[in-house]
């Protein structure tokens, strides 16, 4: 293994000279500046202060990607490109990453953006006194240092080969806020965010609309087209779609659970359906320390009794794409053989019969229409195989703590779209990790996880991750139902929407024909 | 009259206390723990215990209730842990929208229901009466969300006369405000007018059989004068009650209608608070709405007494 690392010594240093890289994948000539866009979001935005709101949801992300900048962004090929950082390099062990920052950038309130300001953002999230729900996502980072005005150093606990991709979207952790603003505004900062991004928050009526106006001093203003972005929370899926049809809004967020609208829009020439097949999937973990899941036969039986096509048809009109591994089509990890167990009801029945005892267990589901539906469908599928599942409805916020404390037999979970599988795979399956929900330990699996994270050669990493899936599928400690897919529907005039990485609808560089 | 008002005010007190008790117990009855909700992924048993202690969640429930009530009586309804807004700020922002919606809806319902009731009563048993009574019965069973979606489909998507969603404050642009309000108010009115019509119709039919109406007819008064001047007021007692009670139903309907039409009112605030388990906002809003409903009923009682003197003297 050592030799493998040494042989790729050159490949280890990623240095991007980025002045010339265009931020938009579209040709500049097609763009049209001016005008405005109105976006219909599915949720009210609670605010932007990570200490208050914890984790940004899809609605907050659309706003934050216009108000804030990040160090990098992902281009159409999924490769990190310079944004607030111009270039980056890593240490040999991938535990230290150094970013060179863009000079001359200012926050909307005039505060200069520099390494010190960035570090202040990080320290605020990390400080245990602040009890930020956002801290979990940066637990792999020891600290951030600012050796000079334009140099930023990340010191990681564990190696991360693909780190610059992980700070590429304006999430609760990666959006850069003005330290002056949060210090002077206190409790009010949450609803008065200040970033360095292409748009400035002009007004915000709670529950109604947020108006963003073009930042005249933006460092990349030639790529920014709309003069104004209006964001409106339209919680009802039917009326949100009706607003798009009637022309009141130009673009709406959507998802598979309102499949009718998506399928209607696909047939409408005045509308464009934007879709992104993400990496990641909807997944479920079985607690292998509790019966009946301490027996591999039961676990395998439940996986084999799944009929994902039927599930997809019942829940999403067939839009949801079945998953047999945790990576998803949008991931660079593609497996020829992921070791998926066959969907085979007869075999499932035989395994349960072989187990000999009644298979009865409780499964956590979210107390939402969606959670209940999925729970009921699974219940029926497993009943056919002779397993009795009882649905336990809890609110969304209860699932993570219950999961972390292992107070469950089966729990839903999600592998979100990150640009690199390492963080989540390592956390979910490495022995002793707080998120290794299955309570499962296997030295072989640990070895593969350890190796994949320090290998610079992507092909070798792919092999490792596929081997990891084969092992998990065989042991059936977790199973995957559907790949993450994201949807937005817009008027056909809206152009220049980038790929919806992590489900983020970023309209900050779009335009209308 | 003073004695009557004072006695009614005294009745109000236990009801308001009951409302506050019920509201407070929401937090204890709902699944999920506030400390978990706030801490999310940071919830380790130690963190949860520490936060529960900080928030007084480890105290006995009666102690928590009393200290909460004490704060409420001083005007402190608490602060959302998600947005940092106080309950009063949040309610003050949203209340005008809901009040406007309810007033317009009530006006709409009365505007449809009262004339129809008068015509039906005047021609009771005739084909128009039978048709309208049937229609009213049918309309009662149409759920609000369905009429909302149908109205959106016809007026916003097909005809493009009115916007499907959104809101503009009245102060900013009165005309635009009304354009946004028409469909939501109509949706609520469609659910309310049948009750109004049916109640007023049967009361008026009863009134029209009274002796003084026969006298009025004998004196040669025009039918319109008899209907509007002599029969309407004595027939509207039940209507006032119904209108008062309707406020409660309208609050329920507003939750759905505000969500569908994306109006930034109290109903939306409530739904948002439920979805995000923002219990502080939830408690505060439910308490304020509950108290508002109780006070509304009190006002209706007072109106009753004005309409019919027998009531305030305790003879009815």
JSON list of N, CA, C and O in Angstrom, two decimals, chain A residues 44 46 52 132-133 136-137 187 190 206-209 234-236 238-239 242-243 245-246 248 395 400-401 405, chain B residues 31-32 36 38-42 45 79 82-83 93 149 152 156-157 160 163-165 167 259-260 262 264 268 277:
[
{"chain": "A", "resi": 44, "resn": "UNK", "atom": "N", "xyz": [-40.83, 27.44, 3.52]},
{"chain": "A", "resi": 44, "resn": "UNK", "atom": "CA", "xyz": [-40.43, 28.74, 4.05]},
{"chain": "A", "resi": 44, "resn": "UNK", "atom": "C", "xyz": [-38.97, 28.62, 4.47]},
{"chain": "A", "resi": 44, "resn": "UNK", "atom": "O", "xyz": [-38.58, 27.60, 5.04]},
{"chain": "A", "resi": 46, "resn": "UNK", "atom": "N", "xyz": [-36.19, 29.31, 6.99]},
{"chain": "A", "resi": 46, "resn": "UNK", "atom": "CA", "xyz": [-36.17, 29.77, 8.39]},
{"chain": "A", "resi": 46, "resn": "UNK", "atom": "C", "xyz": [-35.09, 30.83, 8.64]},
{"chain": "A", "resi": 46, "resn": "UNK", "atom": "O", "xyz": [-35.18, 31.56, 9.62]},
{"chain": "A", "resi": 52, "resn": "UNK", "atom": "N", "xyz": [-28.46, 28.98, 14.20]},
{"chain": "A", "resi": 52, "resn": "UNK", "atom": "CA", "xyz": [-29.90, 28.95, 14.48]},
{"chain": "A", "resi": 52, "resn": "UNK", "atom": "C", "xyz": [-30.58, 27.83, 13.70]},
{"chain": "A", "resi": 52, "resn": "UNK", "atom": "O", "xyz": [-31.31, 27.03, 14.27]},
{"chain": "A", "resi": 132, "resn": "UNK", "atom": "N", "xyz": [-23.76, 24.12, 17.67]},
{"chain": "A", "resi": 132, "resn": "UNK", "atom": "CA", "xyz": [-24.36, 24.21, 16.34]},
{"chain": "A", "resi": 132, "resn": "UNK", "atom": "C", "xyz": [-24.69, 22.83, 15.80]},
{"chain": "A", "resi": 132, "resn": "UNK", "atom": "O", "xyz": [-23.86, 21.92, 15.85]},
{"chain": "A", "resi": 133, "resn": "UNK", "atom": "N", "xyz": [-25.93, 22.70, 15.28]},
{"chain": "A", "resi": 133, "resn": "UNK", "atom": "CA", "xyz": [-26.31, 21.44, 14.63]},
{"chain": "A", "resi": 133, "resn": "UNK", "atom": "C", "xyz": [-25.50, 21.25, 13.35]},
{"chain": "A", "resi": 133, "resn": "UNK", "atom": "O", "xyz": [-25.56, 20.20, 12.73]},
{"chain": "A", "resi": 136, "resn": "UNK", "atom": "N", "xyz": [-21.71, 18.75, 13.27]},
{"chain": "A", "resi": 136, "resn": "UNK", "atom": "CA", "xyz": [-21.54, 17.34, 12.92]},
{"chain": "A", "resi": 136, "resn": "UNK", "atom": "C", "xyz": [-20.83, 17.18, 11.57]},
{"chain": "A", "resi": 136, "resn": "UNK", "atom": "O", "xyz": [-20.00, 16.30, 11.40]},
{"chain": "A", "resi": 137, "resn": "UNK", "atom": "N", "xyz": [-21.18, 18.07, 10.63]},
{"chain": "A", "resi": 137, "resn": "UNK", "atom": "CA", "xyz": [-20.67, 17.92, 9.27]},
{"chain": "A", "resi": 137, "resn": "UNK", "atom": "C", "xyz": [-19.22, 18.36, 9.11]},
{"chain": "A", "resi": 137, "resn": "UNK", "atom": "O", "xyz": [-18.64, 18.19, 8.05]},
{"chain": "A", "resi": 187, "resn": "UNK", "atom": "N", "xyz": [-29.09, 38.38, 17.21]},
{"chain": "A", "resi": 187, "resn": "UNK", "atom": "CA", "xyz": [-30.25, 37.54, 16.91]},
{"chain": "A", "resi": 187, "resn": "UNK", "atom": "C", "xyz": [-30.87, 37.85, 15.55]},
{"chain": "A", "resi": 187, "resn": "UNK", "atom": "O", "xyz": [-31.49, 36.98, 14.94]},
{"chain": "A", "resi": 190, "resn": "UNK", "atom": "N", "xyz": [-29.82, 36.16, 11.57]},
{"chain": "A", "resi": 190, "resn": "UNK", "atom": "CA", "xyz": [-30.44, 35.01, 10.92]},
{"chain": "A", "resi": 190, "resn": "UNK", "atom": "C", "xyz": [-31.29, 35.41, 9.71]},
{"chain": "A", "resi": 190, "resn": "UNK", "atom": "O", "xyz": [-31.30, 34.73, 8.70]},
{"chain": "A", "resi": 206, "resn": "UNK", "atom": "N", "xyz": [-41.68, 37.52, 5.71]},
{"chain": "A", "resi": 206, "resn": "UNK", "atom": "CA", "xyz": [-41.76, 36.14, 6.20]},
{"chain": "A", "resi": 206, "resn": "UNK", "atom": "C", "xyz": [-42.93, 35.42, 5.55]},
{"chain": "A", "resi": 206, "resn": "UNK", "atom": "O", "xyz": [-44.04, 35.95, 5.49]},
{"chain": "A", "resi": 207, "resn": "UNK", "atom": "N", "xyz": [-42.69, 34.22, 5.07]},
{"chain": "A", "resi": 207, "resn": "UNK", "atom": "CA", "xyz": [-43.75, 33.40, 4.50]},
{"chain": "A", "resi": 207, "resn": "UNK", "atom": "C", "xyz": [-44.20, 33.86, 3.13]},
{"chain": "A", "resi": 207, "resn": "UNK", "atom": "O", "xyz": [-45.04, 33.23, 2.51]},
{"chain": "A", "resi": 208, "resn": "UNK", "atom": "N", "xyz": [-43.68, 34.98, 2.65]},
{"chain": "A", "resi": 208, "resn": "UNK", "atom": "CA", "xyz": [-44.17, 35.48, 1.37]},
{"chain": "A", "resi": 208, "resn": "UNK", "atom": "C", "xyz": [-43.09, 35.54, 0.31]},
{"chain": "A", "resi": 208, "resn": "UNK", "atom": "O", "xyz": [-43.07, 34.75, -0.60]},
{"chain": "A", "resi": 209, "resn": "UNK", "atom": "N", "xyz": [-42.20, 36.49, 0.40]},
{"chain": "A", "resi": 209, "resn": "UNK", "atom": "CA", "xyz": [-41.21, 36.57, -0.67]},
{"chain": "A", "resi": 209, "resn": "UNK", "atom": "C", "xyz": [-39.88, 37.13, -0.18]},
{"chain": "A", "resi": 209, "resn": "UNK", "atom": "O", "xyz": [-39.83, 37.90, 0.77]},
{"chain": "A", "resi": 234, "resn": "UNK", "atom": "N", "xyz": [-43.94, 28.39, -1.92]},
{"chain": "A", "resi": 234, "resn": "UNK", "atom": "CA", "xyz": [-45.27, 27.94, -2.35]},
{"chain": "A", "resi": 234, "resn": "UNK", "atom": "C", "xyz": [-45.42, 26.50, -1.90]},
{"chain": "A", "resi": 234, "resn": "UNK", "atom": "O", "xyz": [-45.09, 25.57, -2.65]},
{"chain": "A", "resi": 235, "resn": "UNK", "atom": "N", "xyz": [-45.89, 26.29, -0.69]},
{"chain": "A", "resi": 235, "resn": "UNK", "atom": "CA", "xyz": [-45.80, 24.95, -0.09]},
{"chain": "A", "resi": 235, "resn": "UNK", "atom": "C", "xyz": [-46.66, 23.88, -0.77]},
{"chain": "A", "resi": 235, "resn": "UNK", "atom": "O", "xyz": [-46.32, 22.72, -0.72]},
{"chain": "A", "resi": 236, "resn": "UNK", "atom": "N", "xyz": [-47.76, 24.26, -1.39]},
{"chain": "A", "resi": 236, "resn": "UNK", "atom": "CA", "xyz": [-48.62, 23.25, -1.97]},
{"chain": "A", "resi": 236, "resn": "UNK", "atom": "C", "xyz": [-48.17, 22.88, -3.38]},
{"chain": "A", "resi": 236, "resn": "UNK", "atom": "O", "xyz": [-48.08, 23.75, -4.26]},
{"chain": "A", "resi": 238, "resn": "UNK", "atom": "N", "xyz": [-49.53, 21.33, -5.89]},
{"chain": "A", "resi": 238, "resn": "UNK", "atom": "CA", "xyz": [-50.46, 21.57, -7.00]},
{"chain": "A", "resi": 238, "resn": "UNK", "atom": "C", "xyz": [-50.49, 23.05, -7.38]},
{"chain": "A", "resi": 238, "resn": "UNK", "atom": "O", "xyz": [-50.40, 23.41, -8.55]},
{"chain": "A", "resi": 239, "resn": "UNK", "atom": "N", "xyz": [-50.63, 23.92, -6.38]},
{"chain": "A", "resi": 239, "resn": "UNK", "atom": "CA", "xyz": [-50.72, 25.34, -6.72]},
{"chain": "A", "resi": 239, "resn": "UNK", "atom": "C", "xyz": [-49.36, 25.90, -7.14]},
{"chain": "A", "resi": 239, "resn": "UNK", "atom": "O", "xyz": [-49.29, 26.86, -7.89]},
{"chain": "A", "resi": 242, "resn": "UNK", "atom": "N", "xyz": [-49.37, 25.11, -10.67]},
{"chain": "A", "resi": 242, "resn": "UNK", "atom": "CA", "xyz": [-50.33, 26.00, -11.35]},
{"chain": "A", "resi": 242, "resn": "UNK", "atom": "C", "xyz": [-49.73, 27.39, -11.54]},
{"chain": "A", "resi": 242, "resn": "UNK", "atom": "O", "xyz": [-49.94, 28.04, -12.57]},
{"chain": "A", "resi": 243, "resn": "UNK", "atom": "N", "xyz": [-48.98, 27.86, -10.56]},
{"chain": "A", "resi": 243, "resn": "UNK", "atom": "CA", "xyz": [-48.34, 29.18, -10.67]},
{"chain": "A", "resi": 243, "resn": "UNK", "atom": "C", "xyz": [-47.33, 29.22, -11.81]},
{"chain": "A", "resi": 243, "resn": "UNK", "atom": "O", "xyz": [-47.15, 30.24, -12.46]},
{"chain": "A", "resi": 245, "resn": "UNK", "atom": "N", "xyz": [-47.55, 27.21, -14.51]},
{"chain": "A", "resi": 245, "resn": "UNK", "atom": "CA", "xyz": [-48.34, 27.15, -15.75]},
{"chain": "A", "resi": 245, "resn": "UNK", "atom": "C", "xyz": [-48.95, 28.50, -16.10]},
{"chain": "A", "resi": 245, "resn": "UNK", "atom": "O", "xyz": [-49.04, 28.87, -17.26]},
{"chain": "A", "resi": 246, "resn": "UNK", "atom": "N", "xyz": [-49.38, 29.25, -15.07]},
{"chain": "A", "resi": 246, "resn": "UNK", "atom": "CA", "xyz": [-50.04, 30.52, -15.35]},
{"chain": "A", "resi": 246, "resn": "UNK", "atom": "C", "xyz": [-49.01, 31.65, -15.53]},
{"chain": "A", "resi": 246, "resn": "UNK", "atom": "O", "xyz": [-49.39, 32.78, -15.78]},
{"chain": "A", "resi": 248, "resn": "UNK", "atom": "N", "xyz": [-46.89, 33.00, -13.32]},
{"chain": "A", "resi": 248, "resn": "UNK", "atom": "CA", "xyz": [-46.53, 33.86, -12.19]},
{"chain": "A", "resi": 248, "resn": "UNK", "atom": "C", "xyz": [-45.13, 33.60, -11.70]},
{"chain": "A", "resi": 248, "resn": "UNK", "atom": "O", "xyz": [-44.47, 34.48, -11.17]},
{"chain": "A", "resi": 395, "resn": "UNK", "atom": "N", "xyz": [-41.18, 12.15, 14.59]},
{"chain": "A", "resi": 395, "resn": "UNK", "atom": "CA", "xyz": [-40.91, 13.30, 13.74]},
{"chain": "A", "resi": 395, "resn": "UNK", "atom": "C", "xyz": [-39.47, 13.27, 13.27]},
{"chain": "A", "resi": 395, "resn": "UNK", "atom": "O", "xyz": [-38.61, 12.61, 13.85]},
{"chain": "A", "resi": 400, "resn": "UNK", "atom": "N", "xyz": [-32.45, 11.19, 13.81]},
{"chain": "A", "resi": 400, "resn": "UNK", "atom": "CA", "xyz": [-31.00, 11.15, 14.04]},
{"chain": "A", "resi": 400, "resn": "UNK", "atom": "C", "xyz": [-30.59, 10.77, 15.47]},
{"chain": "A", "resi": 400, "resn": "UNK", "atom": "O", "xyz": [-29.81, 9.83, 15.65]},
{"chain": "A", "resi": 401, "resn": "UNK", "atom": "N", "xyz": [-31.14, 11.44, 16.50]},
{"chain": "A", "resi": 401, "resn": "UNK", "atom": "CA", "xyz": [-30.71, 11.02, 17.85]},
{"chain": "A", "resi": 401, "resn": "UNK", "atom": "C", "xyz": [-31.06, 9.58, 18.17]},
{"chain": "A", "resi": 401, "resn": "UNK", "atom": "O", "xyz": [-30.25, 8.87, 18.78]},
{"chain": "A", "resi": 405, "resn": "UNK", "atom": "N", "xyz": [-28.16, 6.84, 19.06]},
{"chain": "A", "resi": 405, "resn": "UNK", "atom": "CA", "xyz": [-28.16, 6.11, 20.33]},
{"chain": "A", "resi": 405, "resn": "UNK", "atom": "C", "xyz": [-28.56, 4.65, 20.14]},
{"chain": "A", "resi": 405, "resn": "UNK", "atom": "O", "xyz": [-28.74, 3.93, 21.12]},
{"chain": "B", "resi": 31, "resn": "UNK", "atom": "N", "xyz": [-45.35, 13.94, 19.90]},
{"chain": "B", "resi": 31, "resn": "UNK", "atom": "CA", "xyz": [-44.16, 13.11, 19.94]},
{"chain": "B", "resi": 31, "resn": "UNK", "atom": "C", "xyz": [-42.91, 13.95, 19.69]},
{"chain": "B", "resi": 31, "resn": "UNK", "atom": "O", "xyz": [-42.98, 15.00, 19.06]},
{"chain": "B", "resi": 32, "resn": "UNK", "atom": "N", "xyz": [-41.80, 13.50, 20.21]},
{"chain": "B", "resi": 32, "resn": "UNK", "atom": "CA", "xyz": [-40.56, 14.25, 19.99]},
{"chain": "B", "resi": 32, "resn": "UNK", "atom": "C", "xyz": [-40.27, 15.16, 21.16]},
{"chain": "B", "resi": 32, "resn": "UNK", "atom": "O", "xyz": [-41.17, 15.62, 21.84]},
{"chain": "B", "resi": 36, "resn": "UNK", "atom": "N", "xyz": [-34.22, 17.48, 21.70]},
{"chain": "B", "resi": 36, "resn": "UNK", "atom": "CA", "xyz": [-33.74, 16.74, 20.52]},
{"chain": "B", "resi": 36, "resn": "UNK", "atom": "C", "xyz": [-33.88, 17.59, 19.26]},
{"chain": "B", "resi": 36, "resn": "UNK", "atom": "O", "xyz": [-32.99, 17.65, 18.42]},
{"chain": "B", "resi": 38, "resn": "UNK", "atom": "N", "xyz": [-33.95, 20.77, 18.91]},
{"chain": "B", "resi": 38, "resn": "UNK", "atom": "CA", "xyz": [-33.01, 21.88, 18.82]},
{"chain": "B", "resi": 38, "resn": "UNK", "atom": "C", "xyz": [-31.60, 21.36, 18.53]},
{"chain": "B", "resi": 38, "resn": "UNK", "atom": "O", "xyz": [-30.89, 21.90, 17.70]},
{"chain": "B", "resi": 39, "resn": "UNK", "atom": "N", "xyz": [-31.23, 20.28, 19.20]},
{"chain": "B", "resi": 39, "resn": "UNK", "atom": "CA", "xyz": [-29.85, 19.81, 19.06]},
{"chain": "B", "resi": 39, "resn": "UNK", "atom": "C", "xyz": [-29.60, 19.02, 17.79]},
{"chain": "B", "resi": 39, "resn": "UNK", "atom": "O", "xyz": [-28.51, 19.02, 17.26]},
{"chain": "B", "resi": 40, "resn": "UNK", "atom": "N", "xyz": [-30.63, 18.32, 17.31]},
{"chain": "B", "resi": 40, "resn": "UNK", "atom": "CA", "xyz": [-30.47, 17.54, 16.07]},
{"chain": "B", "resi": 40, "resn": "UNK", "atom": "C", "xyz": [-29.33, 16.56, 16.19]},
{"chain": "B", "resi": 40, "resn": "UNK", "atom": "O", "xyz": [-29.27, 15.77, 17.13]},
{"chain": "B", "resi": 41, "resn": "UNK", "atom": "N", "xyz": [-28.41, 16.64, 15.23]},
{"chain": "B", "resi": 41, "resn": "UNK", "atom": "CA", "xyz": [-27.30, 15.69, 15.18]},
{"chain": "B", "resi": 41, "resn": "UNK", "atom": "C", "xyz": [-26.38, 15.80, 16.38]},
{"chain": "B", "resi": 41, "resn": "UNK", "atom": "O", "xyz": [-25.58, 14.92, 16.65]},
{"chain": "B", "resi": 42, "resn": "UNK", "atom": "N", "xyz": [-26.46, 16.93, 17.08]},
{"chain": "B", "resi": 42, "resn": "UNK", "atom": "CA", "xyz": [-25.58, 17.12, 18.22]},
{"chain": "B", "resi": 42, "resn": "UNK", "atom": "C", "xyz": [-26.12, 16.47, 19.48]},
{"chain": "B", "resi": 42, "resn": "UNK", "atom": "O", "xyz": [-25.57, 16.61, 20.56]},
{"chain": "B", "resi": 45, "resn": "UNK", "atom": "N", "xyz": [-26.70, 12.05, 24.84]},
{"chain": "B", "resi": 45, "resn": "UNK", "atom": "CA", "xyz": [-27.49, 12.06, 26.07]},
{"chain": "B", "resi": 45, "resn": "UNK", "atom": "C", "xyz": [-27.08, 13.21, 27.01]},
{"chain": "B", "resi": 45, "resn": "UNK", "atom": "O", "xyz": [-27.94, 13.86, 27.61]},
{"chain": "B", "resi": 79, "resn": "UNK", "atom": "N", "xyz": [-39.72, 32.79, 22.13]},
{"chain": "B", "resi": 79, "resn": "UNK", "atom": "CA", "xyz": [-38.98, 33.10, 20.91]},
{"chain": "B", "resi": 79, "resn": "UNK", "atom": "C", "xyz": [-38.73, 31.81, 20.15]},
{"chain": "B", "resi": 79, "resn": "UNK", "atom": "O", "xyz": [-38.37, 30.80, 20.76]},
{"chain": "B", "resi": 82, "resn": "UNK", "atom": "N", "xyz": [-35.79, 28.47, 15.99]},
{"chain": "B", "resi": 82, "resn": "UNK", "atom": "CA", "xyz": [-35.27, 28.32, 14.63]},
{"chain": "B", "resi": 82, "resn": "UNK", "atom": "C", "xyz": [-34.99, 29.65, 13.97]},
{"chain": "B", "resi": 82, "resn": "UNK", "atom": "O", "xyz": [-33.98, 29.81, 13.30]},
{"chain": "B", "resi": 83, "resn": "UNK", "atom": "N", "xyz": [-35.91, 30.61, 14.11]},
{"chain": "B", "resi": 83, "resn": "UNK", "atom": "CA", "xyz": [-35.73, 31.86, 13.37]},
{"chain": "B", "resi": 83, "resn": "UNK", "atom": "C", "xyz": [-35.28, 33.00, 14.28]},
{"chain": "B", "resi": 83, "resn": "UNK", "atom": "O", "xyz": [-34.86, 34.04, 13.80]},
{"chain": "B", "resi": 93, "resn": "UNK", "atom": "N", "xyz": [-46.78, 39.94, 12.24]},
{"chain": "B", "resi": 93, "resn": "UNK", "atom": "CA", "xyz": [-46.51, 39.97, 10.80]},
{"chain": "B", "resi": 93, "resn": "UNK", "atom": "C", "xyz": [-47.61, 39.27, 10.01]},
{"chain": "B", "resi": 93, "resn": "UNK", "atom": "O", "xyz": [-47.97, 39.68, 8.92]},
{"chain": "B", "resi": 149, "resn": "UNK", "atom": "N", "xyz": [-58.36, 24.02, -5.59]},
{"chain": "B", "resi": 149, "resn": "UNK", "atom": "CA", "xyz": [-57.64, 23.56, -6.77]},
{"chain": "B", "resi": 149, "resn": "UNK", "atom": "C", "xyz": [-58.47, 23.83, -8.04]},
{"chain": "B", "resi": 149, "resn": "UNK", "atom": "O", "xyz": [-57.95, 24.26, -9.07]},
{"chain": "B", "resi": 152, "resn": "UNK", "atom": "N", "xyz": [-58.33, 27.53, -8.85]},
{"chain": "B", "resi": 152, "resn": "UNK", "atom": "CA", "xyz": [-57.01, 27.85, -9.42]},
{"chain": "B", "resi": 152, "resn": "UNK", "atom": "C", "xyz": [-56.96, 27.39, -10.88]},
{"chain": "B", "resi": 152, "resn": "UNK", "atom": "O", "xyz": [-56.51, 28.12, -11.76]},
{"chain": "B", "resi": 156, "resn": "UNK", "atom": "N", "xyz": [-56.91, 30.75, -12.80]},
{"chain": "B", "resi": 156, "resn": "UNK", "atom": "CA", "xyz": [-55.50, 31.10, -12.94]},
{"chain": "B", "resi": 156, "resn": "UNK", "atom": "C", "xyz": [-54.85, 30.42, -14.15]},
{"chain": "B", "resi": 156, "resn": "UNK", "atom": "O", "xyz": [-54.22, 31.08, -14.98]},
{"chain": "B", "resi": 157, "resn": "UNK", "atom": "N", "xyz": [-55.07, 29.10, -14.27]},
{"chain": "B", "resi": 157, "resn": "UNK", "atom": "CA", "xyz": [-54.36, 28.39, -15.33]},
{"chain": "B", "resi": 157, "resn": "UNK", "atom": "C", "xyz": [-55.06, 28.53, -16.68]},
{"chain": "B", "resi": 157, "resn": "UNK", "atom": "O", "xyz": [-54.43, 28.87, -17.69]},
{"chain": "B", "resi": 160, "resn": "UNK", "atom": "N", "xyz": [-56.55, 32.69, -16.81]},
{"chain": "B", "resi": 160, "resn": "UNK", "atom": "CA", "xyz": [-55.48, 33.63, -16.46]},
{"chain": "B", "resi": 160, "resn": "UNK", "atom": "C", "xyz": [-56.02, 35.00, -16.01]},
{"chain": "B", "resi": 160, "resn": "UNK", "atom": "O", "xyz": [-55.41, 36.04, -16.28]},
{"chain": "B", "resi": 163, "resn": "UNK", "atom": "N", "xyz": [-54.30, 35.58, -10.14]},
{"chain": "B", "resi": 163, "resn": "UNK", "atom": "CA", "xyz": [-53.08, 34.82, -9.80]},
{"chain": "B", "resi": 163, "resn": "UNK", "atom": "C", "xyz": [-53.39, 33.57, -8.98]},
{"chain": "B", "resi": 163, "resn": "UNK", "atom": "O", "xyz": [-54.34, 33.57, -8.20]},
{"chain": "B", "resi": 164, "resn": "UNK", "atom": "N", "xyz": [-52.59, 32.53, -9.16]},
{"chain": "B", "resi": 164, "resn": "UNK", "atom": "CA", "xyz": [-52.81, 31.27, -8.44]},
{"chain": "B", "resi": 164, "resn": "UNK", "atom": "C", "xyz": [-52.30, 31.36, -7.02]},
{"chain": "B", "resi": 164, "resn": "UNK", "atom": "O", "xyz": [-52.90, 30.82, -6.10]},
{"chain": "B", "resi": 165, "resn": "UNK", "atom": "N", "xyz": [-51.17, 32.02, -6.85]},
{"chain": "B", "resi": 165, "resn": "UNK", "atom": "CA", "xyz": [-50.57, 32.08, -5.52]},
{"chain": "B", "resi": 165, "resn": "UNK", "atom": "C", "xyz": [-49.96, 33.45, -5.32]},
{"chain": "B", "resi": 165, "resn": "UNK", "atom": "O", "xyz": [-49.75, 34.20, -6.28]},
{"chain": "B", "resi": 167, "resn": "UNK", "atom": "N", "xyz": [-49.09, 37.09, -2.67]},
{"chain": "B", "resi": 167, "resn": "UNK", "atom": "CA", "xyz": [-49.72, 38.07, -1.80]},
{"chain": "B", "resi": 167, "resn": "UNK", "atom": "C", "xyz": [-49.02, 39.42, -1.94]},
{"chain": "B", "resi": 167, "resn": "UNK", "atom": "O", "xyz": [-47.81, 39.46, -2.11]},
{"chain": "B", "resi": 259, "resn": "UNK", "atom": "N", "xyz": [-52.11, 27.67, 2.84]},
{"chain": "B", "resi": 259, "resn": "UNK", "atom": "CA", "xyz": [-51.04, 26.83, 2.32]},
{"chain": "B", "resi": 259, "resn": "UNK", "atom": "C", "xyz": [-51.16, 26.69, 0.80]},
{"chain": "B", "resi": 259, "resn": "UNK", "atom": "O", "xyz": [-50.18, 26.84, 0.08]},
{"chain": "B", "resi": 260, "resn": "UNK", "atom": "N", "xyz": [-52.38, 26.44, 0.33]},
{"chain": "B", "resi": 260, "resn": "UNK", "atom": "CA", "xyz": [-52.56, 26.24, -1.11]},
{"chain": "B", "resi": 260, "resn": "UNK", "atom": "C", "xyz": [-52.26, 27.52, -1.89]},
{"chain": "B", "resi": 260, "resn": "UNK", "atom": "O", "xyz": [-51.56, 27.49, -2.89]},
{"chain": "B", "resi": 262, "resn": "UNK", "atom": "N", "xyz": [-50.54, 30.04, -0.87]},
{"chain": "B", "resi": 262, "resn": "UNK", "atom": "CA", "xyz": [-49.28, 30.65, -0.41]},
{"chain": "B", "resi": 262, "resn": "UNK", "atom": "C", "xyz": [-49.49, 32.04, 0.18]},
{"chain": "B", "resi": 262, "resn": "UNK", "atom": "O", "xyz": [-48.75, 32.97, -0.12]},
{"chain": "B", "resi": 264, "resn": "UNK", "atom": "N", "xyz": [-49.18, 34.48, 3.30]},
{"chain": "B", "resi": 264, "resn": "UNK", "atom": "CA", "xyz": [-48.36, 34.45, 4.52]},
{"chain": "B", "resi": 264, "resn": "UNK", "atom": "C", "xyz": [-49.16, 34.78, 5.77]},
{"chain": "B", "resi": 264, "resn": "UNK", "atom": "O", "xyz": [-48.91, 35.77, 6.43]},
{"chain": "B", "resi": 268, "resn": "UNK", "atom": "N", "xyz": [-50.46, 29.49, 7.80]},
{"chain": "B", "resi": 268, "resn": "UNK", "atom": "CA", "xyz": [-49.15, 29.05, 7.29]},
{"chain": "B", "resi": 268, "resn": "UNK", "atom": "C", "xyz": [-48.13, 28.99, 8.41]},
{"chain": "B", "resi": 268, "resn": "UNK", "atom": "O", "xyz": [-47.32, 28.07, 8.49]},
{"chain": "B", "resi": 277, "resn": "UNK", "atom": "N", "xyz": [-41.55, 21.34, 14.09]},
{"chain": "B", "resi": 277, "resn": "UNK", "atom": "CA", "xyz": [-41.61, 21.13, 15.53]},
{"chain": "B", "resi": 277, "resn": "UNK", "atom": "C", "xyz": [-41.13, 22.37, 16.29]},
{"chain": "B", "resi": 277, "resn": "UNK", "atom": "O", "xyz": [-40.41, 22.28, 17.27]}
]
